[in-house]
Amino acid sequence: MAVDYAVIVVYLAGMLAMGWWGMRRAKSKSEFLVAGRRLGPTMYSGTMAAIVLGGASTIGGVGLGYQYGLSGAWMVFTIGLGLLALSVFFSARIARLKVYTVSEMLDLRYGGRAGVISGVVMWAYTLMLAVTSTIAYATIFDVLFDMNRTVAIILGGSIVVAYSTLGGMWSITLTDMVQFVVKTVGVLLLLLPIAVVKAGGFSEMKAQLPTEYFDPLGIGGETIFTYVLIYTFGMLIGQDIWQRVFTARSDTTAKWGGTVAGTYCLAYALAGAVIGTAAKVLYPKLGSPDDAFATIVKDELPVGVRGLVLAAALAAVMSTSSGALIACATVANNDIWSRLRGRIATGERDEVQDNRAFILIMGLAVIGTAIALNNVVEALTVAYNLLVGGLLVPILGGLLWKRGTAQGALAAVTVGGLAVITLMATYGILANEPVYYGLLSSLAAYIAVSLMTKPTDAAVLAAWRERLAGRAPELASEPVPAHQ
């Protein structure tokens, strides 16, 4: 394993070095939070694919393939569909807004009265997303070094917190690009063909496994529908995804670069399911489907290649973890703390230091929470249920329906969020009902309250249209309106 260890150590050292390099570039709030809005198509596509394809997509995607066969691709497939929908229909408008957070977009659209509540919901989502990614370090480091769970979480989490705190979005962008290349080589070009060959090829896999393993809908229609609601719609509105859209050099880059990344996700989804199916042939009686990835890597890959593929899994986890961490810190500082204290710090240097401090604070909170929690699926489900049930309607409503009002948006966030929390307590965290009924109640509240209240002020809508057209200046350190 010495060669494999060397590959991993070099990879981790490279991540820290890029954090140091990114620190030298991040001299302003825009550079630190959105990489100066300067990413071209190649960097944008690679980093967008990296952030959406995390540990759940890699380790979990292979696990679903082990459990359900080719239809196990649907979870990651719906993530790709969501990214495609975002890129084709919304990303150009989002990029032209020149904001830093989803809540700032809601303030612009509804007149500055939706920020704090939506910020709290988005903060909870990004925090739990970062926690789930951080928990996944334990699985990878256990395979590598037979390491204690808590030590593994602290080690992996500390590296991500370090390079994210140093250079902000520039560091995360550089590391994500490397992680994208490592994932592509490790999972698509190495693990996929090796797994299929080791399993005897597709003909042998079909002979060894039940026919439902090759049924595209074998996982079940209701499950696929739930994946669409949670992951496809979740891709449309998450702060971690939007913050990456804000890094695009132009709206064209955001649209076409995102389309390439979404297409890549579809291929990655199928690859994970095929690898999992091959693992089922090789190891038919594993204790847990999520052990499939680590087992096939550990037992079937040659020295050196094994280290690279484990680095790919580590890359998948780190890219999502760092993206969620900077999103969590950005929301905590810009949407919650700045509003509660009644002002926004003046001076670019102060803003960089403020955001750097919040990444460090949120990073420590994420590591502590990850040590305390154990169930990745439950934590991720809570995060996406809150996001989709509370924020999908007011965000898409603001983009698509001019009659929507601030009161309607607040009602949608409040009713949808409370409904999701209540129903998760009633039906169980993993039940489908919370997101179904939470989304419906949020939509009903948004439409009813919007129609019962005065339309949004014409001046606010005019300013909003200027933003959407890209004719307004970037939000810098603007004071928070008094009525917030």
Short mmCIF file of C-alpha atoms in Angstrom, two decimals:
data_model
loop_
_atom_site.label_atom_id
_atom_site.label_comp_id
_atom_site.label_asym_id
_atom_site.label_seq_id
_atom_site.Cartn_x
_atom_site.Cartn_y
_atom_site.Cartn_z
CA MET A 1 0.00 0.00 0.00
CA ALA A 2 3.03 2.34 0.21
CA VAL A 3 2.56 3.54 -3.38
CA ASP A 4 -1.15 4.13 -2.77
CA TYR A 5 -0.35 6.11 0.38
CA ALA A 6 2.14 8.21 -1.55
CA VAL A 7 -0.48 9.06 -4.20
CA ILE A 8 -2.94 10.18 -1.53
CA VAL A 9 -0.37 12.22 0.41
CA VAL A 10 0.78 14.02 -2.76
CA TYR A 11 -2.84 14.75 -3.64
CA LEU A 12 -3.64 16.19 -0.18
CA ALA A 13 -0.45 18.28 -0.17
CA GLY A 14 -1.42 19.65 -3.58
CA MET A 15 -4.81 20.73 -2.23
CA LEU A 16 -3.15 22.74 0.54
CA ALA A 17 -0.64 24.28 -1.88
CA MET A 18 -3.47 25.50 -4.09
CA GLY A 19 -5.16 27.01 -1.05
CA TRP A 20 -2.01 29.01 -0.39
CA TRP A 21 -1.81 30.08 -4.05
CA GLY A 22 -5.50 31.09 -4.05
CA MET A 23 -4.93 33.27 -0.98
CA ARG A 24 -2.61 35.47 -3.04
CA ARG A 25 -5.34 36.07 -5.63
CA ALA A 26 -8.32 36.65 -3.30
CA LYS A 27 -7.85 40.36 -2.56
CA SER A 28 -11.48 41.52 -2.74
CA LYS A 29 -14.92 40.28 -1.76
CA SER A 30 -15.70 39.40 -5.37
CA GLU A 31 -12.42 37.47 -5.76
CA PHE A 32 -12.90 35.66 -2.46
CA LEU A 33 -16.58 34.67 -2.81
CA VAL A 34 -17.09 34.27 -6.59
CA ALA A 35 -13.55 34.12 -8.08
CA GLY A 36 -13.95 37.63 -9.49
CA ARG A 37 -16.74 36.37 -11.81
CA ARG A 38 -13.99 35.50 -14.30
CA LEU A 39 -14.20 31.75 -15.01
CA GLY A 40 -14.17 30.70 -18.65
CA PRO A 41 -16.02 27.70 -20.11
CA THR A 42 -13.42 25.01 -19.31
CA MET A 43 -12.83 25.99 -15.68
CA TYR A 44 -16.54 26.64 -15.15
CA SER A 45 -17.63 23.25 -16.56
CA GLY A 46 -15.04 21.29 -14.59
CA THR A 47 -15.68 22.99 -11.27
CA MET A 48 -19.47 22.83 -11.65
CA ALA A 49 -19.30 19.08 -12.34
CA ALA A 50 -16.96 18.66 -9.37
CA ILE A 51 -19.24 20.36 -6.86
CA VAL A 52 -22.42 18.50 -7.77
CA LEU A 53 -20.77 15.06 -7.92
CA GLY A 54 -19.75 14.43 -4.33
CA GLY A 55 -19.36 11.44 -2.07
CA ALA A 56 -23.06 10.60 -2.29
CA SER A 57 -22.83 10.55 -6.09
CA THR A 58 -19.68 8.40 -6.10
CA ILE A 59 -19.85 6.04 -3.12
CA GLY A 60 -23.66 6.24 -2.91
CA GLY A 61 -24.12 5.93 -6.68
CA VAL A 62 -22.05 2.74 -6.77
CA GLY A 63 -24.01 1.48 -3.76
CA LEU A 64 -27.32 2.03 -5.55
CA GLY A 65 -25.94 0.17 -8.56
CA TYR A 66 -25.01 -2.72 -6.26
CA GLN A 67 -28.52 -2.76 -4.79
CA TYR A 68 -30.68 -2.07 -7.88
CA GLY A 69 -28.49 -2.52 -10.95
CA LEU A 70 -28.54 -0.03 -13.81
CA SER A 71 -31.60 1.78 -12.43
CA GLY A 72 -29.41 2.78 -9.49
CA ALA A 73 -28.16 5.53 -11.79
CA TRP A 74 -31.35 7.54 -11.27
CA MET A 75 -30.23 9.49 -8.20
CA VAL A 76 -27.15 10.95 -9.90
CA PHE A 77 -29.03 11.12 -13.21
CA THR A 78 -31.62 13.47 -11.68
CA ILE A 79 -28.79 15.65 -10.37
CA GLY A 80 -27.53 15.93 -13.95
CA LEU A 81 -31.03 16.72 -15.20
CA GLY A 82 -31.35 19.48 -12.60
CA LEU A 83 -28.03 21.00 -13.64
CA LEU A 84 -29.07 20.87 -17.30
CA ALA A 85 -32.40 22.58 -16.51
CA LEU A 86 -30.65 25.25 -14.44
CA SER A 87 -28.07 25.89 -17.15
CA VAL A 88 -30.47 26.03 -20.10
CA PHE A 89 -33.39 27.93 -18.54
CA PHE A 90 -32.11 30.00 -15.61
CA SER A 91 -28.31 30.33 -15.36
CA ALA A 92 -27.95 33.25 -17.78
CA ARG A 93 -30.44 35.33 -15.78
CA ILE A 94 -28.87 34.29 -12.48
CA ALA A 95 -25.37 35.25 -13.68
CA ARG A 96 -26.57 38.68 -14.84
CA LEU A 97 -27.97 39.50 -11.39
CA LYS A 98 -24.40 40.03 -10.05
CA VAL A 99 -25.33 39.06 -6.48
CA TYR A 100 -23.60 36.78 -3.96
CA THR A 101 -26.47 34.80 -2.42
CA VAL A 102 -29.92 33.44 -3.21
CA SER A 103 -31.37 35.66 -0.46
CA GLU A 104 -29.97 38.77 -2.17
CA MET A 105 -31.84 37.68 -5.29
CA LEU A 106 -35.06 37.36 -3.25
CA ASP A 107 -34.51 40.83 -1.75
CA LEU A 108 -34.08 42.35 -5.21
CA ARG A 109 -37.18 40.63 -6.57
CA TYR A 110 -39.50 41.21 -3.61
CA GLY A 111 -38.27 44.56 -2.29
CA GLY A 112 -35.89 43.62 0.51
CA ARG A 113 -38.11 41.70 2.91
CA ALA A 114 -37.37 38.03 2.36
CA GLY A 115 -33.69 37.83 3.28
CA VAL A 116 -33.28 36.69 6.88
CA ILE A 117 -35.84 33.85 6.91
CA SER A 118 -34.73 32.50 3.53
CA GLY A 119 -31.13 32.92 4.70
CA VAL A 120 -31.73 30.75 7.75
CA VAL A 121 -33.30 27.98 5.63
CA MET A 122 -30.47 28.14 3.08
CA TRP A 123 -27.88 28.16 5.87
CA ALA A 124 -29.39 24.99 7.39
CA TYR A 125 -29.31 23.30 3.97
CA THR A 126 -25.69 24.21 3.18
CA LEU A 127 -24.56 23.27 6.70
CA MET A 128 -26.11 19.79 6.47
CA LEU A 129 -24.73 19.34 2.95
CA ALA A 130 -21.23 20.13 4.22
CA VAL A 131 -21.74 17.78 7.18
CA THR A 132 -22.75 14.83 4.98
CA SER A 133 -19.68 15.29 2.81
CA THR A 134 -17.45 15.51 5.86
CA ILE A 135 -18.87 12.29 7.34
CA ALA A 136 -17.84 10.51 4.14
CA TYR A 137 -14.14 11.08 4.91
CA ALA A 138 -14.44 8.38 7.57
CA THR A 139 -15.27 5.74 4.94
CA ILE A 140 -12.35 6.62 2.66
CA PHE A 141 -9.69 7.00 5.35
CA ASP A 142 -10.87 3.78 6.99
CA VAL A 143 -10.11 1.93 3.74
CA LEU A 144 -6.79 3.72 3.33
CA PHE A 145 -5.34 3.74 6.81
CA ASP A 146 -7.77 1.76 9.02
CA MET A 147 -8.27 5.08 10.79
CA ASN A 148 -10.60 5.92 13.68
CA ARG A 149 -13.80 7.61 12.45
CA THR A 150 -13.36 10.80 14.48
CA VAL A 151 -9.71 11.19 13.47
CA ALA A 152 -10.63 10.65 9.80
CA ILE A 153 -13.32 13.35 9.92
CA ILE A 154 -10.95 15.79 11.62
CA LEU A 155 -8.16 15.10 9.12
CA GLY A 156 -10.27 15.38 5.97
CA GLY A 157 -12.33 18.27 7.30
CA SER A 158 -9.27 20.23 8.42
CA ILE A 159 -7.69 20.07 4.96
CA VAL A 160 -10.86 21.38 3.30
CA VAL A 161 -11.32 24.10 5.92
CA ALA A 162 -7.67 25.12 5.53
CA TYR A 163 -7.61 25.65 1.76
CA SER A 164 -11.13 27.14 1.71
CA THR A 165 -10.28 29.64 4.46
CA LEU A 166 -7.01 30.65 2.82
CA GLY A 167 -8.17 31.45 -0.68
CA GLY A 168 -11.97 31.30 -0.74
CA MET A 169 -13.52 30.58 -4.12
CA TRP A 170 -10.20 30.87 -5.99
CA SER A 171 -8.69 28.06 -3.91
CA ILE A 172 -11.87 26.00 -4.21
CA THR A 173 -11.99 26.55 -7.98
CA LEU A 174 -8.40 25.44 -8.48
CA THR A 175 -8.77 22.38 -6.25
CA ASP A 176 -12.12 21.50 -7.85
CA MET A 177 -10.54 21.54 -11.31
CA VAL A 178 -7.86 19.10 -10.15
CA GLN A 179 -10.54 17.03 -8.43
CA PHE A 180 -12.58 16.92 -11.65
CA VAL A 181 -9.60 15.53 -13.57
CA VAL A 182 -8.80 13.00 -10.83
CA LYS A 183 -12.44 11.84 -10.71
CA THR A 184 -12.63 11.49 -14.48
CA VAL A 185 -9.44 9.43 -14.69
CA GLY A 186 -10.03 7.44 -11.51
CA VAL A 187 -13.72 6.55 -11.88
CA LEU A 188 -14.55 6.76 -15.60
CA LEU A 189 -11.27 5.76 -17.25
CA LEU A 190 -9.89 3.27 -14.71
CA LEU A 191 -12.43 1.85 -12.25
CA LEU A 192 -15.31 1.46 -14.75
CA PRO A 193 -13.53 -0.70 -17.36
CA ILE A 194 -11.54 -2.65 -14.75
CA ALA A 195 -14.72 -3.49 -12.79
CA VAL A 196 -16.55 -4.68 -15.90
CA VAL A 197 -13.60 -6.84 -17.01
CA LYS A 198 -13.17 -8.34 -13.52
CA ALA A 199 -16.90 -9.23 -13.49
CA GLY A 200 -16.50 -11.13 -16.79
CA GLY A 201 -17.99 -8.53 -19.11
CA PHE A 202 -21.61 -7.53 -19.65
CA SER A 203 -22.64 -10.98 -20.90
CA GLU A 204 -21.41 -12.61 -17.69
CA MET A 205 -23.03 -9.90 -15.56
CA LYS A 206 -26.37 -10.55 -17.27
CA ALA A 207 -25.98 -14.28 -16.76
CA GLN A 208 -25.17 -13.94 -13.05
CA LEU A 209 -27.78 -11.36 -12.00
CA PRO A 210 -31.61 -11.20 -12.06
CA THR A 211 -33.17 -9.48 -15.09
CA GLU A 212 -34.46 -6.58 -12.94
CA TYR A 213 -30.83 -5.47 -12.52
CA PHE A 214 -30.94 -4.39 -16.17
CA ASP A 215 -34.40 -2.80 -16.06
CA PRO A 216 -34.01 1.02 -16.44
CA LEU A 217 -37.01 1.55 -14.10
CA GLY A 218 -36.23 -1.25 -11.68
CA ILE A 219 -35.68 1.09 -8.73
CA GLY A 220 -39.37 2.07 -8.86
CA GLY A 221 -41.39 4.93 -10.29
CA GLU A 222 -42.13 6.55 -6.92
CA THR A 223 -38.45 6.60 -6.01
CA ILE A 224 -37.53 8.19 -9.33
CA PHE A 225 -40.26 10.82 -8.85
CA THR A 226 -38.93 11.62 -5.38
CA TYR A 227 -35.38 11.93 -6.74
CA VAL A 228 -36.66 14.42 -9.32
CA LEU A 229 -38.43 16.49 -6.65
CA ILE A 230 -35.46 16.52 -4.29
CA TYR A 231 -32.38 16.54 -6.50
CA THR A 232 -33.52 17.99 -9.83
CA PHE A 233 -35.37 20.86 -8.17
CA GLY A 234 -32.67 21.13 -5.50
CA MET A 235 -30.10 21.84 -8.23
CA LEU A 236 -32.21 24.80 -9.36
CA ILE A 237 -32.08 26.71 -6.09
CA GLY A 238 -29.15 25.66 -3.87
CA GLN A 239 -26.74 28.41 -2.72
CA ASP A 240 -23.79 26.08 -3.36
CA ILE A 241 -24.85 25.75 -7.03
CA TRP A 242 -25.83 29.40 -7.51
CA GLN A 243 -22.55 30.61 -6.02
CA ARG A 244 -20.76 28.60 -8.69
CA VAL A 245 -23.00 30.16 -11.39
CA PHE A 246 -21.92 33.58 -10.08
CA THR A 247 -18.30 32.72 -10.97
CA ALA A 248 -19.03 32.55 -14.72
CA ARG A 249 -17.34 35.15 -16.92
CA SER A 250 -20.57 35.70 -18.88
CA ASP A 251 -24.12 34.44 -19.12
CA THR A 252 -23.08 32.42 -22.19
CA THR A 253 -20.39 30.67 -20.16
CA ALA A 254 -22.94 29.90 -17.44
CA LYS A 255 -25.40 28.45 -19.95
CA TRP A 256 -23.15 26.31 -22.13
CA GLY A 257 -20.53 25.48 -19.53
CA GLY A 258 -23.28 24.23 -17.23
CA THR A 259 -24.81 22.21 -20.06
CA VAL A 260 -21.51 20.40 -20.58
CA ALA A 261 -21.23 19.75 -16.82
CA GLY A 262 -24.81 18.42 -16.69
CA THR A 263 -24.13 16.06 -19.59
CA TYR A 264 -21.00 14.83 -17.80
CA CYS A 265 -23.16 14.08 -14.73
CA LEU A 266 -25.40 11.81 -16.81
CA ALA A 267 -22.37 9.78 -17.93
CA TYR A 268 -21.05 9.66 -14.35
CA ALA A 269 -24.43 8.37 -13.15
CA LEU A 270 -24.39 5.46 -15.57
CA ALA A 271 -20.75 4.67 -14.76
CA GLY A 272 -21.49 4.43 -11.03
CA ALA A 273 -24.44 2.10 -11.61
CA VAL A 274 -22.40 -0.19 -13.89
CA ILE A 275 -19.54 -0.34 -11.35
CA GLY A 276 -22.04 -1.23 -8.62
CA THR A 277 -23.61 -3.92 -10.81
CA ALA A 278 -20.18 -5.41 -11.45
CA ALA A 279 -19.48 -5.36 -7.71
CA LYS A 280 -22.69 -7.36 -7.14
CA VAL A 281 -21.32 -10.11 -9.38
CA LEU A 282 -17.95 -10.11 -7.62
CA TYR A 283 -19.24 -9.71 -4.02
CA PRO A 284 -22.87 -10.86 -3.86
CA LYS A 285 -23.16 -10.78 -0.06
CA LEU A 286 -21.72 -7.49 1.18
CA GLY A 287 -23.07 -6.23 4.51
CA SER A 288 -24.06 -2.85 3.07
CA PRO A 289 -24.44 -1.58 -0.52
CA ASP A 290 -22.33 1.45 0.39
CA ASP A 291 -19.38 -0.89 1.00
CA ALA A 292 -19.32 -1.82 -2.70
CA PHE A 293 -17.09 1.06 -3.82
CA ALA A 294 -14.43 0.58 -1.15
CA THR A 295 -14.45 -3.21 -1.51
CA ILE A 296 -13.99 -3.32 -5.29
CA VAL A 297 -11.27 -0.66 -5.12
CA LYS A 298 -9.38 -2.39 -2.31
CA ASP A 299 -9.57 -5.94 -3.71
CA GLU A 300 -9.56 -5.61 -7.50
CA LEU A 301 -7.32 -2.69 -8.47
CA PRO A 302 -3.54 -2.87 -8.89
CA VAL A 303 -1.14 -0.87 -6.72
CA GLY A 304 -0.96 2.81 -7.68
CA VAL A 305 -4.25 2.63 -9.57
CA ARG A 306 -5.95 1.86 -6.27
CA GLY A 307 -4.43 4.98 -4.74
CA LEU A 308 -5.58 7.11 -7.68
CA VAL A 309 -9.15 5.79 -7.52
CA LEU A 310 -9.29 6.37 -3.75
CA ALA A 311 -7.96 9.87 -4.43
CA ALA A 312 -10.86 10.21 -6.89
CA ALA A 313 -13.33 9.31 -4.14
CA LEU A 314 -11.60 11.77 -1.84
CA ALA A 315 -11.78 14.39 -4.60
CA ALA A 316 -15.52 13.81 -4.98
CA VAL A 317 -16.09 14.32 -1.26
CA MET A 318 -13.78 17.34 -0.97
CA SER A 319 -15.28 19.21 -3.94
CA THR A 320 -18.81 19.04 -2.53
CA SER A 321 -17.62 19.69 1.01
CA SER A 322 -15.66 22.84 0.11
CA GLY A 323 -18.45 24.19 -2.12
CA ALA A 324 -21.04 23.66 0.60
CA LEU A 325 -18.72 25.18 3.22
CA ILE A 326 -18.12 28.46 1.39
CA ALA A 327 -21.85 28.64 0.58
CA CYS A 328 -22.72 28.10 4.26
CA ALA A 329 -20.24 30.77 5.38
CA THR A 330 -21.39 33.25 2.72
CA VAL A 331 -25.03 32.89 3.78
CA ALA A 332 -24.17 33.07 7.49
CA ASN A 333 -22.16 36.27 7.06
CA ASN A 334 -23.97 38.12 4.27
CA ASP A 335 -27.59 37.05 4.80
CA ILE A 336 -27.84 36.51 8.56
CA TRP A 337 -25.10 38.14 10.61
CA SER A 338 -24.81 41.33 8.53
CA ARG A 339 -28.56 41.88 8.75
CA LEU A 340 -28.81 41.12 12.44
CA ARG A 341 -26.07 43.57 13.34
CA GLY A 342 -27.67 46.19 11.07
CA ARG A 343 -24.74 47.00 8.84
CA ILE A 344 -22.32 45.55 6.32
CA ALA A 345 -18.60 46.02 6.95
CA THR A 346 -17.04 48.66 4.73
CA GLY A 347 -13.77 48.18 2.95
CA GLU A 348 -12.86 45.32 0.65
CA ARG A 349 -10.08 44.06 2.92
CA ASP A 350 -12.44 43.91 5.91
CA GLU A 351 -14.99 41.94 3.90
CA VAL A 352 -12.40 39.37 2.85
CA GLN A 353 -11.30 38.94 6.46
CA ASP A 354 -14.92 38.71 7.64
CA ASN A 355 -15.76 36.00 5.11
CA ARG A 356 -12.50 34.17 5.84
CA ALA A 357 -13.37 34.15 9.56
CA PHE A 358 -16.86 32.82 8.83
CA ILE A 359 -15.47 29.97 6.72
CA LEU A 360 -13.22 29.00 9.62
CA ILE A 361 -16.08 29.19 12.15
CA MET A 362 -18.53 27.27 9.95
CA GLY A 363 -15.82 24.73 9.13
CA LEU A 364 -15.27 23.98 12.81
CA ALA A 365 -19.06 23.70 13.28
CA VAL A 366 -19.29 21.28 10.33
CA ILE A 367 -16.49 19.06 11.68
CA GLY A 368 -18.07 18.99 15.16
CA THR A 369 -21.53 18.17 13.77
CA ALA A 370 -20.11 15.45 11.50
CA ILE A 371 -18.45 13.78 14.49
CA ALA A 372 -21.75 13.84 16.41
CA LEU A 373 -23.90 12.49 13.54
CA ASN A 374 -23.60 9.13 11.83
CA ASN A 375 -26.36 8.74 9.23
CA VAL A 376 -25.37 10.43 5.97
CA VAL A 377 -28.62 9.63 4.14
CA GLU A 378 -30.81 11.11 6.88
CA ALA A 379 -28.74 14.29 7.12
CA LEU A 380 -28.81 14.76 3.34
CA THR A 381 -32.56 14.11 3.21
CA VAL A 382 -33.21 16.73 5.91
CA ALA A 383 -31.10 19.25 3.96
CA TYR A 384 -32.87 18.75 0.62
CA ASN A 385 -36.36 18.52 2.15
CA LEU A 386 -35.89 21.90 3.84
CA LEU A 387 -34.44 23.44 0.69
CA VAL A 388 -37.09 22.21 -1.74
CA GLY A 389 -40.06 22.47 0.64
CA GLY A 390 -39.14 25.95 1.87
CA LEU A 391 -37.41 27.80 -0.96
CA LEU A 392 -38.24 26.27 -4.35
CA VAL A 393 -41.58 28.05 -4.77
CA PRO A 394 -40.55 31.63 -3.82
CA ILE A 395 -37.35 31.42 -5.90
CA LEU A 396 -38.87 30.00 -9.08
CA GLY A 397 -42.01 32.07 -8.49
CA GLY A 398 -39.87 35.21 -8.36
CA LEU A 399 -38.19 34.31 -11.64
CA LEU A 400 -41.35 33.25 -13.48
CA TRP A 401 -44.42 35.07 -11.99
CA LYS A 402 -44.42 38.85 -11.68
CA ARG A 403 -47.57 38.84 -9.48
CA GLY A 404 -45.69 37.10 -6.64
CA THR A 405 -45.24 39.36 -3.60
CA ALA A 406 -42.91 39.59 -0.61
CA GLN A 407 -45.72 38.49 1.71
CA GLY A 408 -46.40 35.50 -0.55
CA ALA A 409 -42.71 34.58 -0.56
CA LEU A 410 -42.46 34.76 3.24
CA ALA A 411 -45.63 32.69 3.60
CA ALA A 412 -44.25 30.08 1.20
CA VAL A 413 -40.95 29.80 3.07
CA THR A 414 -42.63 29.63 6.48
CA VAL A 415 -45.51 27.28 5.62
CA GLY A 416 -43.38 24.99 3.43
CA GLY A 417 -40.54 24.80 5.98
CA LEU A 418 -42.85 24.10 8.93
CA ALA A 419 -44.81 21.52 6.93
CA VAL A 420 -41.61 19.65 6.01
CA ILE A 421 -40.35 19.64 9.61
CA THR A 422 -43.72 18.52 11.01
CA LEU A 423 -44.17 15.78 8.42
CA MET A 424 -40.62 14.47 8.90
CA ALA A 425 -41.41 14.15 12.61
CA THR A 426 -44.69 12.39 11.78
CA TYR A 427 -43.80 10.11 8.87
CA GLY A 428 -40.05 9.72 9.46
CA ILE A 429 -37.08 11.51 7.94
CA LEU A 430 -36.75 9.15 4.98
CA ALA A 431 -40.44 9.19 4.03
CA ASN A 432 -41.57 10.72 0.72
CA GLU A 433 -44.58 12.57 2.16
CA PRO A 434 -42.69 15.53 3.75
CA VAL A 435 -41.32 16.87 0.47
CA TYR A 436 -44.57 16.14 -1.43
CA TYR A 437 -46.91 17.93 0.95
CA GLY A 438 -44.36 20.54 1.99
CA LEU A 439 -43.97 21.63 -1.62
CA LEU A 440 -47.73 21.68 -2.24
CA SER A 441 -48.43 23.71 0.91
CA SER A 442 -45.65 26.16 0.01
CA LEU A 443 -47.13 26.63 -3.48
CA ALA A 444 -50.66 27.12 -2.11
CA ALA A 445 -49.47 29.69 0.44
CA TYR A 446 -47.42 31.58 -2.17
CA ILE A 447 -50.27 31.89 -4.68
CA ALA A 448 -53.01 32.63 -2.12
CA VAL A 449 -51.09 35.26 -0.13
CA SER A 450 -49.64 36.90 -3.26
CA LEU A 451 -53.12 37.31 -4.76
CA MET A 452 -54.50 38.66 -1.46
CA THR A 453 -51.77 41.28 -1.03
CA LYS A 454 -50.78 44.38 -2.94
CA PRO A 455 -48.64 43.73 -6.05
CA THR A 456 -44.91 44.36 -5.75
CA ASP A 457 -44.01 48.02 -6.16
CA ALA A 458 -43.49 48.99 -9.82
CA ALA A 459 -40.12 50.60 -9.04
CA VAL A 460 -38.89 47.37 -7.42
CA LEU A 461 -39.97 45.33 -10.45
CA ALA A 462 -38.33 47.84 -12.80
CA ALA A 463 -35.04 47.58 -10.88
CA TRP A 464 -35.40 43.79 -10.94
CA ARG A 465 -35.81 43.79 -14.72
CA GLU A 466 -32.69 45.94 -15.05
CA ARG A 467 -30.79 43.37 -13.01
CA LEU A 468 -32.08 40.48 -15.10
CA ALA A 469 -31.04 42.28 -18.26
CA GLY A 470 -27.53 42.79 -16.86
CA ARG A 471 -27.79 46.58 -17.00
CA ALA A 472 -27.34 47.27 -13.26
CA PRO A 473 -24.02 47.41 -11.36
CA GLU A 474 -22.84 44.61 -9.09
CA LEU A 475 -24.03 44.62 -5.50
CA ALA A 476 -21.03 45.71 -3.47
CA SER A 477 -21.24 46.92 0.10
CA GLU A 478 -24.69 48.38 -0.11
CA PRO A 479 -26.44 49.30 3.14
CA VAL A 480 -29.33 47.15 4.24
CA PRO A 481 -32.67 48.96 3.84
CA ALA A 482 -34.13 50.11 7.13
CA HIS A 483 -37.31 48.06 6.84
CA GLN A 484 -35.30 44.83 6.92
#
